[in-house]
Short mmCIF file of C-alpha atoms and ligand atoms in Angstrom, two decimals:
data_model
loop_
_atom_site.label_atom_id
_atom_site.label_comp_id
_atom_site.label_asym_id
_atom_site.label_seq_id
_atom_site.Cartn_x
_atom_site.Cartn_y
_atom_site.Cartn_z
CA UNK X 1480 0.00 0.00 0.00
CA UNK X 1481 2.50 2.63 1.10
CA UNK X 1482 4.97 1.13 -1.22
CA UNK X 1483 2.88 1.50 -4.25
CA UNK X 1484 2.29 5.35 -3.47
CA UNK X 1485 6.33 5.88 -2.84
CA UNK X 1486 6.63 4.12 -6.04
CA UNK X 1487 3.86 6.56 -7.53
CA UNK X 1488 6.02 9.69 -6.83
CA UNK X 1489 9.23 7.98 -7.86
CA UNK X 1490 7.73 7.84 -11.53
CA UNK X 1491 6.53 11.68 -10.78
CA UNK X 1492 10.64 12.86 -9.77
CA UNK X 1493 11.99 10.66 -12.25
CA UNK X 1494 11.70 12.93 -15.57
CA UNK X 1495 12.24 16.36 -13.37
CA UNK X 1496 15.51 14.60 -11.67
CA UNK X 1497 17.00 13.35 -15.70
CA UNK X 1498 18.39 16.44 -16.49
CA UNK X 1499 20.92 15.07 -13.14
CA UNK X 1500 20.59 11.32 -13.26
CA UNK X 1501 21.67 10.82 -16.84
CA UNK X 1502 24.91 13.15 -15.71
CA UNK X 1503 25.74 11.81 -12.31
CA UNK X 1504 28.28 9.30 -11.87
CA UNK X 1505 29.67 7.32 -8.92
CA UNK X 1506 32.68 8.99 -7.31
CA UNK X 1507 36.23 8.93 -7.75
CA UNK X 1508 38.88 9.50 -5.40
CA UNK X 1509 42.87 9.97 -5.44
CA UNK X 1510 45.36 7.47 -4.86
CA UNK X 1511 48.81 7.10 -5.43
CA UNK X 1512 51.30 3.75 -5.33
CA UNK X 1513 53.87 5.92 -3.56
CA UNK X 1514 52.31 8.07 -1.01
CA UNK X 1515 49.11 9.12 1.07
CA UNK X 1516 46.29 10.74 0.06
CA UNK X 1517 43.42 12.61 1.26
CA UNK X 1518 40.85 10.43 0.09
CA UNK X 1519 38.04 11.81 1.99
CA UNK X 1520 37.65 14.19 -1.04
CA UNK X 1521 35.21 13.37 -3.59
CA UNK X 1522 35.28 13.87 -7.48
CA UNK X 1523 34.15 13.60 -11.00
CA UNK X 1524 35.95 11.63 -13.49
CA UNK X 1525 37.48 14.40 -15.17
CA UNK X 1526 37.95 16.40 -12.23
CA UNK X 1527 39.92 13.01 -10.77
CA UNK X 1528 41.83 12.87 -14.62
CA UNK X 1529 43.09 16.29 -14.27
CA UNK X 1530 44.36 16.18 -10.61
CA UNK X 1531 46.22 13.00 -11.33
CA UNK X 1532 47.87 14.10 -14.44
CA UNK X 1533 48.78 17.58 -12.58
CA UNK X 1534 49.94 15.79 -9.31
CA UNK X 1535 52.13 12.96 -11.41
CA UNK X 1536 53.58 16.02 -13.32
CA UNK X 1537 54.67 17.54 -9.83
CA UNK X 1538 55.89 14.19 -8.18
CA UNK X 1539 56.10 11.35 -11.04
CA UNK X 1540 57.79 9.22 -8.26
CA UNK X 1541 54.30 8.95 -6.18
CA UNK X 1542 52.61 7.57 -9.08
CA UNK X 1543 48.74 8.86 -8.25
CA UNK X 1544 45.98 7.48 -9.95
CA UNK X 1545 42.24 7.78 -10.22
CA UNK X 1546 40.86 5.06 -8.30
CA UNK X 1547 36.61 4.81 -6.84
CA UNK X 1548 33.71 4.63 -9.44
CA UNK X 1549 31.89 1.56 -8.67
CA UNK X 1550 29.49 3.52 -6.18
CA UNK X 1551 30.33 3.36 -2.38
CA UNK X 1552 28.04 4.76 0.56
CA UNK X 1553 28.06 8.21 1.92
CA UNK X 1554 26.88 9.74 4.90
CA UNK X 1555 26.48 12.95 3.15
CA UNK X 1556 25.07 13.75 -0.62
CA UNK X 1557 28.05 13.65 -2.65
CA UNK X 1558 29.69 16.42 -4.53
CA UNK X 1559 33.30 17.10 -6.82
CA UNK X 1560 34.95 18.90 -4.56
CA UNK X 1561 36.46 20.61 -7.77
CA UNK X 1562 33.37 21.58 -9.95
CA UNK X 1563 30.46 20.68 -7.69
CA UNK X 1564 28.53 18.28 -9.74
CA UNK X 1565 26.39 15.66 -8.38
CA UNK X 1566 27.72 12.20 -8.05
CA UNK X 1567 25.59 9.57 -6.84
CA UNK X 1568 26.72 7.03 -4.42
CA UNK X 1569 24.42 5.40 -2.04
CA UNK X 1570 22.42 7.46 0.65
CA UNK X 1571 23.60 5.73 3.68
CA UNK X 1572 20.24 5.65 6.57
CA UNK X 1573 22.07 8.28 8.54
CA UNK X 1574 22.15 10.58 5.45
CA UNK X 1575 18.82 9.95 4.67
CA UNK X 1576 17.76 11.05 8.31
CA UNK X 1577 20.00 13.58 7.96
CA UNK X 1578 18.29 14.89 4.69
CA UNK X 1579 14.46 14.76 6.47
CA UNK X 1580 15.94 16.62 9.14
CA UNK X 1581 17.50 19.12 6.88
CA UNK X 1582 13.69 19.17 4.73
CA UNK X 1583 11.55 18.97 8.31
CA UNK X 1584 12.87 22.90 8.64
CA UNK X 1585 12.91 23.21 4.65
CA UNK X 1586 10.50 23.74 2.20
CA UNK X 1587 10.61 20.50 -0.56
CA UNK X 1588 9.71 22.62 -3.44
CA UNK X 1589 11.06 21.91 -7.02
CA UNK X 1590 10.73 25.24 -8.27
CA UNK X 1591 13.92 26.58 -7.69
CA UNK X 1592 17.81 26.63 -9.49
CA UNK X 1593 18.33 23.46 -8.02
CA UNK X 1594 14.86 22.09 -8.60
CA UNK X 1595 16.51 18.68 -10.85
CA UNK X 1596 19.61 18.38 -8.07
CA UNK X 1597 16.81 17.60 -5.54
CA UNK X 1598 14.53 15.99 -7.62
CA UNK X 1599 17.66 13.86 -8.20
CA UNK X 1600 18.21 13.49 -4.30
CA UNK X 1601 14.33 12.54 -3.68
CA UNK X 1602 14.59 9.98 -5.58
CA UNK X 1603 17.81 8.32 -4.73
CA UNK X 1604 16.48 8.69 -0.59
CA UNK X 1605 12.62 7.17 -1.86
CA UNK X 1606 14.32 4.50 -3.30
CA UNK X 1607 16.37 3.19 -0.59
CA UNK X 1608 16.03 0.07 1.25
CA UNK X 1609 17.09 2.60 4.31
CA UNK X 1610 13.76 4.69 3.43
CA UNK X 1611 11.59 3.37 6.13
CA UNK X 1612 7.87 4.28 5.44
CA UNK X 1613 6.75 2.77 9.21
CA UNK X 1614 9.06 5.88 10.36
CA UNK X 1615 6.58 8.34 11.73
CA UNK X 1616 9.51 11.10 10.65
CA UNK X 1617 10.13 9.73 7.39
CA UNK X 1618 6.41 9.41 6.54
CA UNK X 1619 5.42 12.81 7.27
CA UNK X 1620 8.78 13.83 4.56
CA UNK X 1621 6.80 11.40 1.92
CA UNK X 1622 3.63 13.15 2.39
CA UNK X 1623 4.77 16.59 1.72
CA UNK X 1624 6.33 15.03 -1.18
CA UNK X 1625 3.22 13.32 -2.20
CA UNK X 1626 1.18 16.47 -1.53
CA UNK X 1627 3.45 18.07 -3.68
CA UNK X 1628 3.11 15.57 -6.85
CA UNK X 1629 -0.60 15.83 -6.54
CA UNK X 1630 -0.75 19.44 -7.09
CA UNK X 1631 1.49 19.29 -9.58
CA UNK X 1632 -0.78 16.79 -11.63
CA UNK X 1633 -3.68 19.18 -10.38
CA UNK X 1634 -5.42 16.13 -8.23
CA UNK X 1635 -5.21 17.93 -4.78
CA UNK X 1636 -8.30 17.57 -3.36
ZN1 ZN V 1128 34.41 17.73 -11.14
#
């Protein structure tokens, strides 16, 4: 029952989020064969590219390399810490009750410059197996969502 209305808004986010989703990627982090790195920082691929080739043309000896990109789990919505797009790796439960939080004080509208970015978000946090609908918090999120979608399609009552 509740699964079949989250799954109802999913199809509603999913063509305002594809402007995103078709650009997001998992992401990347720096490594290197010969020393440390800070690999708490995340990045796109070509972000990741560039910092490797200018870091192995500073210190060919430490041999970096772009290493991540098969999608790991974040406690926080992931960004390139160079350019700022939107990567997608996992939502991780404590980011997801970290986002409701953030939206309990927030309004959830789409119409805004980062209406897609969020769309993008909504849908990665609906369609987590950490999205727990019996959550009294978490349920009251989906519902403004849901109220939203219904306007939108002009079905409020
Ligand atoms: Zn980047």
């Amino acid at each position: 029952m509740k699964a079949k209305r989250v799954d109802a808004v999913i199809d509603w986010l999913r063509p305002i989020a594809e402007p995103v989703a078709k650009e997001a990627e998992f992401s990347r982090w720096i490594s290197a064969h010969n020393a440390d790195t800070d690999q708490a920082e995340d990045w796109c691929t070509a972000c990741a590219r560039a910092e490797v080739t200018r870091l192995n043309a500073l210190h060919p000896d430490h041999e970096y390399l772009v290493d991540g990109g098969w999608g790991s789990s974040t406690d926080c919505p992931p960004y390139c810490c160079k350019c700022g797009k939107t990567l997608s790796d996992h939502l991780t439960s404590y980011a997801i009750r970290d986002e409701i939080d953030h939206y309990s004080r927030h309004s959830v509208t789409l119409r805004c410059k980062q209406g897609a970015e969020r769309a993008f978000r909504f849908v990665q946090m609906l369609e987590s197996h950490d999205f727990d609908v019996n959550d009294a918090a978490t349920w009251r999120f989906f519902r403004r969502l849901e109220m939203m979608c219904k306007r939108a399609k002009g079905g409020a009552p």
